[in-house]
Structure formats: C-alpha cells, structure tokens
Coordinates of C-alpha atoms in Angstrom, one line a residue:
Chain A
M241 CA 8.2 9.6 17.6
R242 CA 10.3 12.6 18.3
Y243 CA 14.0 12.6 18.8
D244 CA 14.9 11.3 22.2
A245 CA 17.2 13.6 24.3
R246 CA 18.5 10.5 26.2
H247 CA 21.0 9.9 23.6
R248 CA 23.0 13.1 24.7
I249 CA 24.0 11.5 27.9
P250 CA 27.4 10.0 27.5
V251 CA 26.7 6.3 28.1
A252 CA 29.9 5.3 29.6
A253 CA 29.3 7.8 32.5
A254 CA 25.7 7.0 32.9
M255 CA 26.0 3.2 32.9
K256 CA 28.3 0.7 34.7
Q257 CA 30.9 -0.8 32.4
T258 CA 29.7 -4.1 30.9
F259 CA 32.4 -6.7 30.4
L260 CA 32.3 -9.4 27.8
D261 CA 33.3 -13.0 28.8
F262 CA 36.8 -12.6 27.5
E263 CA 37.3 -9.4 29.3
Q264 CA 36.9 -11.0 32.8
P265 CA 40.5 -10.5 33.6
I266 CA 40.1 -6.8 33.1
A267 CA 36.9 -6.8 35.0
E268 CA 38.5 -8.5 38.0
L269 CA 41.3 -6.0 38.0
Q270 CA 38.9 -3.1 37.6
A271 CA 36.9 -4.4 40.5
K272 CA 40.1 -4.4 42.6
I273 CA 40.9 -0.8 41.6
D274 CA 37.3 0.4 42.4
E275 CA 37.7 -1.3 45.8
L276 CA 41.0 0.4 46.5
R277 CA 39.6 3.7 45.4
F278 CA 36.7 3.3 47.8
V279 CA 39.2 2.5 50.7
H280 CA 41.4 5.3 49.6
E281 CA 38.7 7.9 50.2
D282 CA 38.6 7.4 54.0
S283 CA 42.0 6.0 54.5
A284 CA 45.0 7.9 56.1
V285 CA 47.5 5.9 54.1
D286 CA 48.2 7.2 50.7
I287 CA 47.7 4.2 48.2
S288 CA 47.3 6.3 45.1
D289 CA 50.6 4.9 43.8
E290 CA 49.2 1.4 44.1
I291 CA 45.9 2.5 42.3
N292 CA 48.0 4.1 39.5
R293 CA 50.1 1.0 39.2
L294 CA 47.0 -1.2 38.8
Q295 CA 45.4 1.3 36.5
K296 CA 48.4 1.0 34.3
K297 CA 48.3 -2.8 34.5
S298 CA 44.6 -2.8 33.5
Q299 CA 45.5 -0.7 30.5
Q300 CA 48.2 -3.1 29.5
L301 CA 46.0 -6.0 30.0
T302 CA 43.2 -4.4 27.9
R303 CA 45.8 -3.8 25.2
D304 CA 47.0 -7.4 25.3
I305 CA 43.5 -8.9 25.2
Y306 CA 42.4 -6.6 22.3
G307 CA 45.7 -7.3 20.5
K308 CA 44.7 -10.8 19.9
L309 CA 40.9 -10.9 19.6
T310 CA 39.4 -13.7 17.5
S311 CA 36.8 -12.9 14.8
W312 CA 34.1 -14.1 17.0
Q313 CA 35.2 -11.9 19.9
I314 CA 35.3 -8.9 17.5
A315 CA 31.7 -9.8 16.6
L316 CA 30.8 -9.5 20.2
V317 CA 32.6 -6.1 20.5
A318 CA 30.8 -5.0 17.4
R319 CA 27.5 -5.7 19.3
H320 CA 28.7 -4.4 22.7
P321 CA 25.8 -2.8 24.4
Q322 CA 27.9 0.4 25.3
R323 CA 29.2 0.9 21.8
P324 CA 28.3 4.3 20.4
Y325 CA 25.3 4.1 18.0
T326 CA 24.4 6.2 15.0
L327 CA 22.7 9.0 17.0
D328 CA 25.8 9.2 19.3
Y329 CA 28.0 9.7 16.2
I330 CA 25.7 12.3 14.8
N331 CA 25.7 14.2 18.1
G332 CA 29.4 13.7 18.5
M333 CA 30.6 14.7 15.0
F334 CA 27.8 16.8 13.3
S335 CA 26.0 19.9 14.3
D336 CA 22.6 21.4 13.6
F337 CA 21.1 17.9 13.1
R338 CA 17.4 18.0 12.1
E339 CA 16.0 14.6 12.1
L340 CA 13.5 14.0 9.4
H341 CA 10.8 11.3 9.7
G342 CA 8.8 8.9 7.6
D343 CA 8.7 7.3 4.2
R344 CA 5.5 9.2 3.1
G345 CA 3.9 6.0 2.3
Y346 CA 3.4 3.9 5.3
A347 CA 5.2 4.8 8.6
D348 CA 8.3 6.1 10.3
D349 CA 10.7 3.3 10.9
T350 CA 12.7 4.0 14.1
A351 CA 15.3 1.4 13.2
I352 CA 16.7 3.9 10.7
V353 CA 17.3 7.5 11.6
G354 CA 18.4 10.4 9.2
G355 CA 18.1 13.9 8.4
L356 CA 19.9 17.2 7.6
A357 CA 23.0 18.2 9.6
R358 CA 26.3 20.1 9.3
F359 CA 29.7 18.5 9.1
N360 CA 32.4 21.0 10.0
G361 CA 29.8 23.6 9.1
Q362 CA 28.9 22.2 5.7
P363 CA 25.3 21.1 5.1
C364 CA 24.9 17.3 4.6
V365 CA 22.6 14.4 4.9
V366 CA 23.1 11.7 7.4
I367 CA 21.5 8.3 7.6
G368 CA 22.1 5.3 9.9
H369 CA 20.6 2.3 11.5
Q370 CA 19.7 3.0 15.1
K371 CA 19.9 0.4 18.0
G372 CA 18.5 0.9 21.5
R373 CA 20.3 1.0 24.7
D374 CA 17.9 -0.3 27.4
T375 CA 15.1 -2.9 26.8
K376 CA 12.4 -0.4 26.2
E377 CA 14.5 1.5 23.7
K378 CA 15.7 -1.7 22.0
I379 CA 12.2 -2.7 21.3
H380 CA 11.4 0.8 20.1
R381 CA 14.3 0.6 17.6
N382 CA 13.4 -3.0 16.8
F383 CA 16.9 -4.0 17.7
G384 CA 18.1 -1.9 14.7
M385 CA 16.4 -4.2 12.2
P386 CA 14.6 -2.0 9.6
R387 CA 11.4 -2.7 7.7
P388 CA 10.8 -1.6 4.2
E389 CA 9.6 1.8 5.3
G390 CA 12.9 2.4 6.9
Y391 CA 14.7 1.7 3.6
R392 CA 12.2 3.9 1.9
K393 CA 12.7 6.7 4.3
A394 CA 16.5 6.4 3.7
L395 CA 15.9 6.6 -0.1
R396 CA 13.8 9.7 0.3
L397 CA 16.6 11.4 2.3
M398 CA 19.2 10.2 -0.3
K399 CA 17.1 11.8 -3.0
L400 CA 17.0 14.9 -0.9
A401 CA 20.8 14.9 -0.7
E402 CA 21.0 14.5 -4.5
K403 CA 18.5 17.3 -5.2
F404 CA 20.4 19.9 -3.0
A405 CA 23.9 18.5 -3.9
L406 CA 24.6 17.6 -0.2
P407 CA 27.1 15.0 0.6
L408 CA 25.6 11.9 2.1
F409 CA 27.0 10.1 5.2
T410 CA 25.7 6.7 6.1
F411 CA 26.3 4.7 9.3
V412 CA 25.8 1.0 9.2
D413 CA 24.9 -0.9 12.5
T414 CA 22.3 -3.7 12.1
P415 CA 21.9 -7.4 12.7
G416 CA 20.0 -7.4 9.4
A417 CA 16.7 -6.3 7.8
Y418 CA 13.8 -7.4 10.0
P419 CA 12.5 -10.9 9.1
G420 CA 8.8 -10.4 9.9
I421 CA 5.5 -11.0 8.3
D422 CA 4.7 -7.4 7.9
A423 CA 8.1 -6.6 6.5
E424 CA 7.6 -9.2 3.8
E425 CA 4.1 -8.1 3.0
R426 CA 5.3 -4.6 2.3
G427 CA 8.2 -5.6 0.1
Q428 CA 11.4 -5.9 2.0
S429 CA 13.2 -7.3 -1.0
E430 CA 12.0 -4.5 -3.3
A431 CA 12.9 -1.8 -0.8
I432 CA 16.5 -3.2 -0.4
G433 CA 17.0 -3.9 -4.1
R434 CA 15.7 -0.3 -5.0
N435 CA 18.2 1.3 -2.7
L436 CA 21.1 -0.6 -4.1
Y437 CA 20.1 0.5 -7.5
E438 CA 19.6 4.1 -6.6
M439 CA 22.7 4.5 -4.5
A440 CA 24.8 3.2 -7.5
G441 CA 23.6 6.3 -9.5
L442 CA 23.1 9.0 -6.8
R443 CA 24.5 12.2 -8.0
T444 CA 26.3 13.2 -4.8
P445 CA 29.3 11.8 -2.8
I446 CA 28.4 8.9 -0.4
I447 CA 30.7 8.0 2.5
V448 CA 29.7 4.8 4.2
T449 CA 31.0 3.9 7.7
V450 CA 30.3 0.5 9.4
I451 CA 30.2 1.4 13.1
G452 CA 29.0 -1.9 14.6
E453 CA 27.3 -4.7 12.8
G454 CA 27.2 -4.9 9.1
G455 CA 24.5 -7.5 8.8
S456 CA 24.0 -8.7 5.2
G457 CA 21.5 -7.1 2.8
G458 CA 19.9 -5.1 5.5
A459 CA 23.2 -3.3 6.0
L460 CA 24.1 -3.0 2.3
A461 CA 20.8 -1.2 1.6
I462 CA 22.3 1.9 2.9
A463 CA 25.9 1.1 2.3
V464 CA 26.6 1.5 -1.5
G465 CA 28.9 4.4 -1.9
D466 CA 32.2 6.1 -3.0
V467 CA 34.1 5.3 0.1
T468 CA 33.5 2.4 2.6
M469 CA 35.2 2.6 6.0
M470 CA 34.9 0.2 9.0
L471 CA 35.7 0.8 12.5
Q472 CA 38.4 -1.5 13.7
Y473 CA 36.1 -3.7 15.8
S474 CA 33.0 -3.6 13.5
T475 CA 32.0 -6.5 11.3
Y476 CA 30.5 -6.8 7.9
S477 CA 29.2 -10.2 6.7
V478 CA 26.9 -12.0 4.2
I479 CA 25.2 -13.8 7.0
S480 CA 25.7 -13.8 10.9
P481 CA 28.2 -16.3 12.2
E482 CA 25.3 -18.0 14.1
G483 CA 23.2 -18.2 10.9
C484 CA 26.1 -19.6 9.0
A485 CA 27.0 -22.1 11.6
S486 CA 23.4 -23.4 12.0
I487 CA 23.1 -23.9 8.2
L488 CA 26.6 -25.4 7.5
W489 CA 27.4 -27.2 10.8
K490 CA 23.6 -27.6 11.7
S491 CA 24.5 -25.9 15.1
A492 CA 24.8 -22.4 16.2
E493 CA 27.6 -23.5 18.5
N494 CA 30.1 -23.4 15.7
A495 CA 29.5 -19.6 15.4
S496 CA 33.1 -18.9 16.4
E497 CA 34.5 -21.1 13.6
A498 CA 32.1 -19.6 11.1
A499 CA 33.1 -16.0 12.1
E500 CA 36.7 -16.9 11.4
I501 CA 36.1 -18.5 8.1
L502 CA 33.5 -15.9 6.8
G503 CA 36.1 -13.1 6.9
I504 CA 34.0 -10.6 8.7
T505 CA 36.5 -8.3 10.4
A506 CA 37.7 -4.9 9.2
P507 CA 41.4 -5.7 8.6
R508 CA 40.5 -9.0 6.7
L509 CA 38.0 -7.1 4.4
K510 CA 40.5 -4.4 3.8
Q511 CA 43.1 -7.1 2.8
L512 CA 40.4 -8.7 0.5
G513 CA 39.9 -5.3 -1.2
L514 CA 36.3 -5.1 -0.3
I515 CA 36.5 -2.0 1.9
D516 CA 38.6 1.1 1.6
K517 CA 39.8 2.0 5.1
V518 CA 39.9 0.8 8.7
V519 CA 39.5 3.4 11.3
N520 CA 41.3 2.5 14.5
E521 CA 39.4 2.5 17.8
P522 CA 40.7 3.5 21.2
V523 CA 42.4 0.9 23.3
G524 CA 39.8 -1.7 24.3
G525 CA 37.2 -0.6 21.8
A526 CA 35.0 2.4 21.0
H527 CA 32.7 1.7 23.9
R528 CA 35.5 2.5 26.4
D529 CA 36.0 6.0 25.0
H530 CA 33.2 7.6 23.0
A531 CA 35.0 11.0 22.8
A532 CA 38.2 9.4 21.3
I533 CA 36.4 7.5 18.5
M534 CA 34.4 10.7 17.6
V535 CA 37.7 12.6 17.1
S536 CA 39.4 9.9 15.0
L537 CA 36.4 9.1 12.9
K538 CA 35.6 12.7 12.2
K539 CA 39.1 13.2 11.0
S540 CA 38.7 10.2 8.6
L541 CA 35.3 11.4 7.3
A542 CA 36.7 14.9 6.7
E543 CA 39.6 13.4 4.8
A544 CA 37.3 11.3 2.7
L545 CA 34.9 14.1 1.9
R546 CA 37.8 16.4 0.8
Q547 CA 38.9 13.9 -1.7
L548 CA 35.5 13.2 -3.1
Q549 CA 34.5 16.8 -3.4
D550 CA 37.6 17.5 -5.5
Q551 CA 36.2 15.3 -8.2
A552 CA 33.6 16.3 -10.8
I553 CA 30.3 14.4 -10.3
E554 CA 30.5 12.5 -13.6
S555 CA 33.9 11.1 -12.8
L556 CA 32.8 10.3 -9.3
L557 CA 29.9 8.3 -10.5
Q558 CA 32.0 6.5 -13.1
A559 CA 34.6 5.6 -10.4
R560 CA 31.8 4.4 -8.2
E561 CA 30.4 2.2 -10.8
E562 CA 33.7 0.7 -11.8
K563 CA 34.4 0.0 -8.1
I564 CA 31.0 -1.7 -7.6
L565 CA 31.4 -3.8 -10.8
S566 CA 34.8 -4.9 -9.7
Y567 CA 33.6 -6.8 -6.7
G568 CA 34.1 -10.5 -6.6
K569 CA 36.9 -13.1 -7.2
F570 CA 36.8 -15.5 -10.1
K571 CA 39.1 -16.9 -12.8
E572 CA 38.8 -16.7 -16.6
I573 CA 39.5 -19.7 -18.7
T574 CA 39.7 -19.6 -22.6
A575 CA 36.4 -20.8 -23.9
G576 CA 36.7 -24.3 -25.1
Chain B
M184 CA -9.2 -53.7 15.7
S185 CA -11.3 -52.0 13.2
T186 CA -13.2 -48.9 14.2
W187 CA -16.2 -47.3 12.5
L188 CA -14.0 -44.7 11.0
Q189 CA -11.7 -47.2 9.4
K190 CA -14.7 -48.9 7.8
L191 CA -15.8 -45.7 6.4
L192 CA -12.4 -45.0 4.8
P193 CA -11.5 -46.5 1.4
P194 CA -9.1 -49.4 1.4
R195 CA -5.5 -48.3 1.9
I196 CA -3.9 -49.4 -1.3
K197 CA -1.0 -46.8 -1.0
S198 CA 0.1 -47.8 2.3
T199 CA 3.4 -49.5 1.6
P200 CA 5.4 -46.8 -0.4
G201 CA 8.8 -48.3 0.4
A202 CA 8.0 -51.8 -1.0
K203 CA 6.2 -50.3 -4.0
K204 CA 9.2 -48.1 -5.1
T205 CA 11.5 -51.1 -5.7
A206 CA 8.9 -52.9 -7.8
V207 CA 8.8 -50.1 -10.5
P208 CA 11.9 -49.3 -12.6
E209 CA 13.5 -46.2 -11.1
G210 CA 12.5 -42.8 -12.5
L211 CA 9.7 -44.0 -14.9
W212 CA 6.9 -42.7 -12.8
I213 CA 6.8 -39.6 -10.7
K214 CA 4.4 -38.3 -8.1
C215 CA 3.2 -34.7 -8.3
P216 CA 4.3 -33.2 -5.0
S217 CA 1.1 -31.1 -4.9
C218 CA -1.9 -33.2 -6.1
E219 CA 0.0 -36.6 -5.6
A220 CA -1.2 -37.8 -9.1
V221 CA 1.2 -40.4 -10.4
L222 CA 2.5 -39.3 -13.6
Y223 CA 4.6 -40.8 -16.4
R224 CA 7.9 -39.0 -16.3
T225 CA 7.9 -38.3 -20.0
D226 CA 4.6 -36.7 -19.9
L227 CA 5.7 -34.4 -17.2
E228 CA 8.9 -33.5 -19.0
N229 CA 7.0 -32.9 -22.2
N230 CA 4.8 -30.5 -20.3
L231 CA 7.8 -28.4 -19.0
S232 CA 7.6 -30.1 -15.6
V233 CA 4.2 -28.7 -15.0
C234 CA 1.8 -31.3 -13.6
P235 CA -0.8 -32.0 -16.3
K236 CA -3.5 -32.7 -13.7
C237 CA -3.1 -29.7 -11.3
G238 CA -0.7 -27.3 -12.9
H239 CA 1.8 -27.5 -10.2
H240 CA 5.2 -26.1 -11.4
T241 CA 8.2 -28.3 -10.4
R242 CA 11.7 -27.1 -10.8
L243 CA 13.3 -26.9 -14.2
S244 CA 17.1 -26.8 -15.1
A245 CA 18.6 -23.7 -16.6
R246 CA 19.3 -25.5 -19.9
E247 CA 15.8 -26.9 -20.1
R248 CA 14.5 -23.3 -19.6
I249 CA 16.7 -21.9 -22.3
E250 CA 15.8 -24.7 -24.6
H251 CA 12.2 -23.9 -24.2
L252 CA 12.3 -20.1 -24.2
L253 CA 14.9 -19.3 -26.9
D254 CA 14.5 -19.8 -30.6
P255 CA 16.8 -22.8 -31.6
E256 CA 19.0 -20.8 -34.0
G257 CA 21.4 -17.9 -33.2
R258 CA 22.3 -18.7 -29.6
F259 CA 25.6 -17.5 -28.1
E260 CA 26.5 -18.3 -24.5
V261 CA 27.8 -15.4 -22.5
G262 CA 30.3 -15.5 -19.6
S263 CA 31.0 -19.3 -19.6
E264 CA 34.6 -18.3 -19.5
V265 CA 34.1 -17.0 -16.0
V266 CA 34.6 -19.8 -13.4
P267 CA 34.7 -20.0 -9.6
I268 CA 37.6 -19.8 -7.3
D269 CA 37.7 -20.2 -3.5
P270 CA 38.7 -16.7 -2.3
L271 CA 38.5 -17.4 1.4
K272 CA 39.8 -21.0 1.5
F273 CA 36.3 -21.8 2.9
K274 CA 35.8 -25.0 4.7
D275 CA 33.0 -26.1 7.0
T276 CA 32.1 -29.8 7.1
K277 CA 33.2 -29.9 3.5
K278 CA 35.6 -27.8 1.5
Y279 CA 34.1 -25.2 -0.8
T280 CA 36.1 -26.5 -3.7
D281 CA 34.6 -30.0 -3.1
R282 CA 31.1 -28.5 -3.1
L283 CA 31.8 -26.8 -6.4
A284 CA 33.2 -30.0 -7.8
A285 CA 30.2 -31.9 -6.6
A286 CA 27.8 -29.4 -8.1
L287 CA 29.5 -29.5 -11.4
E288 CA 29.2 -33.4 -11.3
D289 CA 25.5 -33.0 -10.5
T290 CA 24.5 -30.4 -13.0
G291 CA 27.2 -30.2 -15.7
E292 CA 27.3 -26.4 -15.0
T293 CA 30.4 -24.6 -13.7
D294 CA 28.2 -22.1 -11.6
A295 CA 24.7 -21.2 -10.9
L296 CA 23.9 -18.8 -13.7
V297 CA 23.7 -19.6 -17.5
V298 CA 23.5 -16.5 -19.8
M299 CA 22.5 -16.8 -23.4
Q300 CA 22.1 -14.4 -26.2
G301 CA 19.4 -15.3 -28.7
S302 CA 15.8 -14.6 -29.6
I303 CA 12.5 -15.3 -28.1
K304 CA 9.9 -15.8 -30.9
T305 CA 12.2 -13.7 -33.1
V306 CA 12.5 -10.9 -30.6
P307 CA 16.3 -10.7 -29.9
A308 CA 17.2 -10.7 -26.2
V309 CA 19.8 -11.7 -23.7
L310 CA 18.5 -14.3 -21.3
A311 CA 20.1 -15.1 -17.8
V312 CA 18.8 -18.3 -16.1
F313 CA 19.6 -19.5 -12.6
E314 CA 20.4 -23.2 -12.2
F315 CA 18.9 -24.0 -8.7
E316 CA 20.6 -27.4 -8.6
F317 CA 24.0 -25.7 -8.5
M318 CA 24.4 -25.0 -4.7
G319 CA 20.8 -23.8 -4.4
G320 CA 21.3 -21.3 -7.1
S321 CA 23.3 -19.2 -4.7
M322 CA 24.9 -16.0 -6.0
G323 CA 28.6 -15.8 -5.7
S324 CA 31.3 -13.9 -7.7
V325 CA 30.7 -15.9 -10.9
V326 CA 27.0 -15.4 -10.8
G327 CA 27.4 -11.7 -10.4
E328 CA 30.1 -11.4 -13.2
R329 CA 28.1 -13.4 -15.6
F330 CA 25.1 -11.3 -14.9
V331 CA 27.0 -8.2 -15.5
R332 CA 28.5 -9.5 -18.7
G333 CA 25.1 -10.5 -19.9
V334 CA 23.8 -7.0 -19.3
R335 CA 26.8 -5.5 -21.1
V336 CA 26.1 -7.7 -24.1
A337 CA 22.5 -6.5 -24.1
F338 CA 23.7 -2.8 -23.8
E339 CA 26.2 -3.1 -26.6
N340 CA 23.7 -4.8 -29.0
R341 CA 20.8 -2.8 -27.9
L342 CA 18.8 -5.8 -26.7
P343 CA 16.4 -6.3 -23.9
F344 CA 17.6 -8.3 -20.8
V345 CA 15.6 -11.1 -19.2
C346 CA 16.5 -12.9 -16.0
I347 CA 14.9 -16.1 -14.7
A348 CA 15.6 -16.2 -11.0
S349 CA 15.7 -19.3 -8.8
S350 CA 17.9 -19.0 -5.9
G351 CA 18.2 -19.3 -2.1
G352 CA 20.2 -16.1 -1.9
A353 CA 23.9 -15.1 -1.6
R354 CA 26.5 -17.8 -1.4
M355 CA 28.0 -18.0 2.1
Q356 CA 31.2 -19.7 1.1
E357 CA 32.5 -16.4 -0.6
G358 CA 31.6 -14.2 2.3
V359 CA 31.3 -10.4 1.6
N360 CA 32.4 -11.1 -2.0
S361 CA 28.9 -12.7 -2.3
L362 CA 27.1 -9.9 -0.4
F363 CA 28.6 -7.3 -2.8
Q364 CA 27.3 -9.2 -5.8
M365 CA 24.0 -7.8 -4.7
A366 CA 25.3 -4.3 -5.2
K367 CA 27.1 -5.2 -8.4
T368 CA 24.2 -6.9 -10.2
T369 CA 21.8 -4.1 -9.3
A370 CA 24.3 -1.4 -10.2
V371 CA 24.8 -2.6 -13.8
L372 CA 21.1 -2.2 -14.4
Q373 CA 21.7 1.5 -14.4
E374 CA 23.3 0.9 -17.9
L375 CA 20.1 -0.5 -19.2
T376 CA 18.0 2.3 -17.8
R377 CA 20.3 4.9 -19.4
A378 CA 20.1 3.1 -22.8
R379 CA 16.3 2.7 -22.4
L380 CA 16.5 -1.0 -22.7
P381 CA 13.9 -3.2 -21.0
Y382 CA 14.7 -5.5 -18.2
V383 CA 12.1 -8.3 -17.5
S384 CA 12.5 -10.3 -14.3
V385 CA 10.8 -13.7 -13.9
L386 CA 10.8 -15.0 -10.3
T387 CA 10.5 -18.8 -10.0
D388 CA 10.5 -21.1 -7.1
P389 CA 12.3 -20.2 -4.9
T390 CA 13.6 -16.6 -5.2
M391 CA 15.0 -15.6 -1.7
G392 CA 17.5 -13.6 0.2
G393 CA 20.2 -11.7 -1.6
V394 CA 18.8 -12.4 -5.1
S395 CA 15.3 -11.4 -4.1
A396 CA 16.7 -8.3 -2.4
S397 CA 18.8 -7.1 -5.3
F398 CA 18.1 -7.2 -9.1
A399 CA 15.0 -9.4 -9.0
F400 CA 12.5 -6.6 -8.1
V401 CA 14.4 -3.7 -9.8
A402 CA 13.0 -4.6 -13.2
D403 CA 10.6 -2.8 -15.6
V404 CA 8.2 -5.7 -15.5
V405 CA 8.3 -8.4 -12.8
L406 CA 6.6 -11.7 -13.6
A407 CA 6.3 -14.9 -11.3
E408 CA 5.5 -18.5 -11.9
P409 CA 2.4 -19.9 -10.1
G410 CA 3.1 -21.0 -6.5
A411 CA 6.7 -19.8 -6.5
L412 CA 8.1 -18.9 -3.0
I413 CA 9.4 -15.4 -3.2
G414 CA 10.7 -13.3 -0.3
F415 CA 13.6 -11.9 1.6
A416 CA 13.7 -13.9 4.7
G417 CA 13.0 -17.7 4.7
P418 CA 9.6 -18.8 6.2
R419 CA 11.4 -20.7 9.0
V420 CA 13.4 -17.7 10.0
I421 CA 10.3 -15.6 10.1
E422 CA 8.4 -18.1 12.1
Q423 CA 11.2 -18.3 14.7
T424 CA 11.4 -14.6 14.9
V425 CA 7.8 -13.6 15.2
R426 CA 6.8 -16.9 16.9
E427 CA 3.4 -17.1 15.2
K428 CA 1.9 -19.2 12.4
L429 CA 2.5 -17.8 9.0
P430 CA -0.7 -16.9 7.0
E431 CA -1.9 -19.4 4.3
G432 CA 0.0 -18.9 1.0
F433 CA 2.5 -16.5 2.6
Q434 CA 5.4 -15.5 0.3
R435 CA 3.8 -17.4 -2.6
A436 CA 3.4 -15.6 -6.0
E437 CA -0.3 -15.3 -5.6
F438 CA 0.2 -13.6 -2.2
L439 CA 2.8 -11.2 -3.8
L440 CA 0.4 -10.2 -6.5
T441 CA -2.3 -9.3 -4.1
K442 CA 0.3 -7.2 -2.1
G443 CA 1.2 -5.4 -5.2
A444 CA 4.7 -6.7 -5.4
I445 CA 4.7 -8.2 -8.9
D446 CA 3.1 -7.3 -12.1
M447 CA 1.6 -10.8 -13.2
I448 CA 1.7 -14.5 -12.6
V449 CA 2.5 -16.4 -15.8
D450 CA 2.1 -20.1 -16.4
R451 CA 5.4 -21.6 -17.5
R452 CA 3.7 -22.9 -20.7
Q453 CA 2.7 -19.4 -21.6
L454 CA 6.0 -17.7 -20.6
R455 CA 7.6 -17.7 -24.0
D456 CA 4.7 -16.0 -25.6
E457 CA 4.3 -13.6 -22.8
L458 CA 8.0 -12.6 -22.8
A459 CA 8.0 -12.1 -26.6
R460 CA 4.8 -10.0 -26.4
L461 CA 6.2 -7.8 -23.5
L462 CA 9.6 -7.3 -25.0
A463 CA 8.1 -6.4 -28.5
L464 CA 5.9 -3.8 -26.7
L465 CA 8.8 -2.3 -24.7
M466 CA 11.2 -2.3 -27.8
R467 CA 8.4 -0.8 -29.9
Q468 CA 8.5 -3.6 -32.4
P469 CA 5.7 -5.2 -34.2
A470 CA 3.8 -7.9 -32.3
P471 CA 5.4 -11.3 -32.7
A472 CA 3.5 -13.9 -34.7
S473 CA 1.6 -16.2 -32.4

C-alpha cells in the first residue's frame, strides 16, 4: 500500500472538533460562540466584542479543565481521534520522507510506518506506530496494533540506520501488539523480544517519543533508546487501564481507578525516573493545535539529538546499557 | 427413567466426586488433569510431576526444578539479597504488599525468580528458574534484577546461562517498572553475546506476555516442555479480539515447533541430559558422561 496523501490535510481544519465527555462545558460554550458567529455575519449590530469575550472564556475554561485532568481523562486524550499521529509528525517536523515498506519475509504491516527522512536537513531514519483517522483507515492500520512483520520491518529500518550511521527517531502510539491468531503463529513474542535486544545494542543514537498511547510490549518494541520523551497528555503503561481493571477488579468499570494507580501519565513517569522528559502540549491538548505541538516537539528533538551526537558511540552505548539495566525498584538485604 | 443410551454406558462409579474426596485422606491421591488417571502422589512426585500414564507435565516449583537439574554439590544462590518493595503504593482489592506477603507464605520464596550457580552433569552453568506459584511467575523489578545478576555471574565466570520460564507476564502492580524489565532482561543478554557465552531458554507451562516477548525467545537455543502454553497474548484475549474459535493445540509447544518458533520439545525427565549435552557442545567441552 502506498503512502496516502490524505495525511497532509490538517485534521483540525478538515474535521469538526470532537469533544470528550469531560469537555462538555467547553463544547457548550463553543456551540454558543459558533451560533453568535453565524448571527454576526448577517447582523447589523456588532457583537464581535461578545464573541471575543466568550472566546477568552472558552480558553480559560479549557485551561482550567486541562489543569486538573485525572489519569483516566489523560488516557482518553491520548486516544483522542484528532490527536496528531506518526505520519502527521513526520510531515510536520521532517522533510524528504521516503517511506520504506515491508519486512522482506512476509508482508508490509501498515500499523507501523517508517523510512528515510531529513531532520533539519540531516538524514535520519524515522519509525512509528500508525493509527487511522476514519473507519476505513482505522481498519487499514489495524488500529495501530502491529503484527510481527511490523516489528520486523522496524528492525530492518533500525539496521539501516545503524549501517549508514543515521540517527533514529521513533514515535510510539499503539494500544498494544495485535492479539490475533496469525500474529501468534508468526512469532509475535520473538519479534518483540528481538527488537528489545537489538535496540539495546544499536550503534546509532535513538530518540523515542511517546505521542499517544504507549501500550505495553507492543509499544516498547520500538521504544528502547537513549532518550525517552513523552508528550504531556500521552500515556505509557504495562497494561491498559481497562485490562488491569478487568483482571484485578474483575470489571472494566474500574478503569479510572486502575489508570490512577498504574502511574501511566508523563509527569508521574518522569517523577518515577522512568522517562527523561515531558514535552508540554498546547492548551487543551495537541489535537487542538497541531502546528504548535510540531514546533515544540521539534525543538525538543533537536536538543536531544544535539546532546547525543556530541558523544562517541561507545560511550553512548555504555550509557544506554547502564540506563536500561537501572530500571526497577527493589531493596537489598544482607544475605542471612 | 432409563434410556437405551444409559443402558449402553458403563455404570457411573465416579459420579459423586464431592463425597468421595472427604473419604480419602487429603493429598494422598491425585488425578492427572489430562488423562484423569488416579495417581499416588508420591509416584507423581518421584516422576518429576509428569503423569506416568500419559506423560502430561504438571507444574513444578522452582526449587524442585533446581533440585533435579543441578548437581548437588557446589551450588550458590544468586540475587537472593534483592527483595521487592511497593514503588507505586499499589492497591486494588488488596494491597500489593499483602499479595507479596501471601505469596511468600505460600511458596517460601521472596519473589518469582530463583537463580542458582552450579553445574548440570558437571557442566558448570548459571540457572534461573521461575516460580509460577509466586504471583503467577510475574516479572517485576526483583525478577529483572535477579535475572541480570545471574547473567553477570555467568559473564564474570565465563559460564553458560540457562533460564526456565514459567510466567503469566509482567507484574501489573509495579506498573512501567515491570514493563521496563522486559528491556532490562533482554539488554543484558548482549553481554553474553559479546563474550560468546551460550544462553539456553526453556519454556514451560505457561510462558506468556512480557516474559514470552522479552528474553524467552532471544536465546541461542529455545527448548519447550511438552504441552506448554506459550504465547504473547492469552488465548481468551485473542478469542475476544478475533471472535473465532482458536485452532486445536493453538499456542502449545507442539504448535510452536511446527511454526518454527522453537528448536525442540524436551520431556522434563530428559531435560537434565539434554541441557548438559547442549551446553557442552556450545562451550566446546567434551560430551558429559551419560
């Protein structure tokens, strides 16, 4: 399947804003503003002051609501249907993208995209999970859930990056690896494990950004690197809140509690020392302003790349290994 | 009312299991879950918990496995000083600390992995064995750290490393700490590769999720026990996702062998011999005496 030009259309402009449940007050205010705008167009009375006033109020309301989101609400923002996806970031922050396809063994998995590109002019390799926007595209992308061939395509591209000493950027956004019969038959476990192993020793800088959902092993399989960043309203978790709730509480209805306790948000994971940086999103989330998140994430990526490229490859690899081996919390007792 | 079918069937002697159980001293007899043969518990235990009638492999504790696989002399436990904490103050219907305490009570282990340096039929090795009864053999920070320390001991002493997996996957109660143990346990294998030291992985029932999808398959040789359930996603999750019946024997060791996912299936009673032979070959040592 060829690269689809539909991704170039700025989604916010092409699609009516989708509001999440907790955003209803914003939605109501926005509806009122739209109504006034409509009236304003063929009205003799100038009500633009009123519109501006409401617009400011809406901004403030958004800021207030987003200032105190629960973990579960953040999980919903991370899955927001208008959130920028990997190809949006590639088109927004990179140039000269040449998408490369296939794992050379079985198929081309459309749930993972990748290829050669330029970052501020510098050649690099980009890889990311890809979700679909409308129903047709969602199915085409398998809801961003890769099969083994997706991970093997990613590995092929990582090896390409290593061979030509190109820095590697990965973008994480998946509910998880696809739990299907075919995926199991072709070695889903081996494909993920192999990537974890290879990424630990890949002889080129790797910069990982979680842009939406960091769903468990299916996310991690392209997320081992030198720097791990998370967007402010993205999540990273060992199991989905719903999955956790249905196992521990025997009901998916406790997803909100599970989200809280699992520690899935960017600030929490930064605090736990499991990620390196939180990249702030525009007021009300990345889906409200694609252009703004491109600018701020690009700045963060450039900064990370500059720091990594200053290091010799051997010390980079050593630092990466030390970091990976330091993960986890335990205590040591004197053997008795 | 008796039908022609009932007349045809043998008399139903086994029809009151509840009443029968109380009549027999508890735990003396055990029924094979596969062929339903009633076995004397001691016979089953003396046969490494493999049913003498049908060869079905039931689960074995980590210490029992070590007892069987390693030579009795020269054993040193690795990483027992590493014990769990509760980094997230995790509480669902129960506190994580309570679950840990209960698991300790049940198994006598402080976490789900036991690592032991020793030798297998005189071939020196480091052996890491999962304890499934400890919170489903789930991998949290302690399992990851003990695994790494085991690999380090192998590296420093130039020994092969063997892991016997039995796990439901990553441990939810430690959140992303657990998820990152997948990266940690797999990354440390780079050290064995650099030193050209063998790593043999043995997959036993069950090896799933975050354990299956990390170090379990990234080995020089991957073995599995007969009938072991091995896979990334659990069968129920898959069934719910694809909404179709799973094929017969799906995700069992025999299925994986035909799909090319593992090297061989080894009966537990031959595992010690097989490991010794493989390790000696990979370490370029003389064949161990049989």
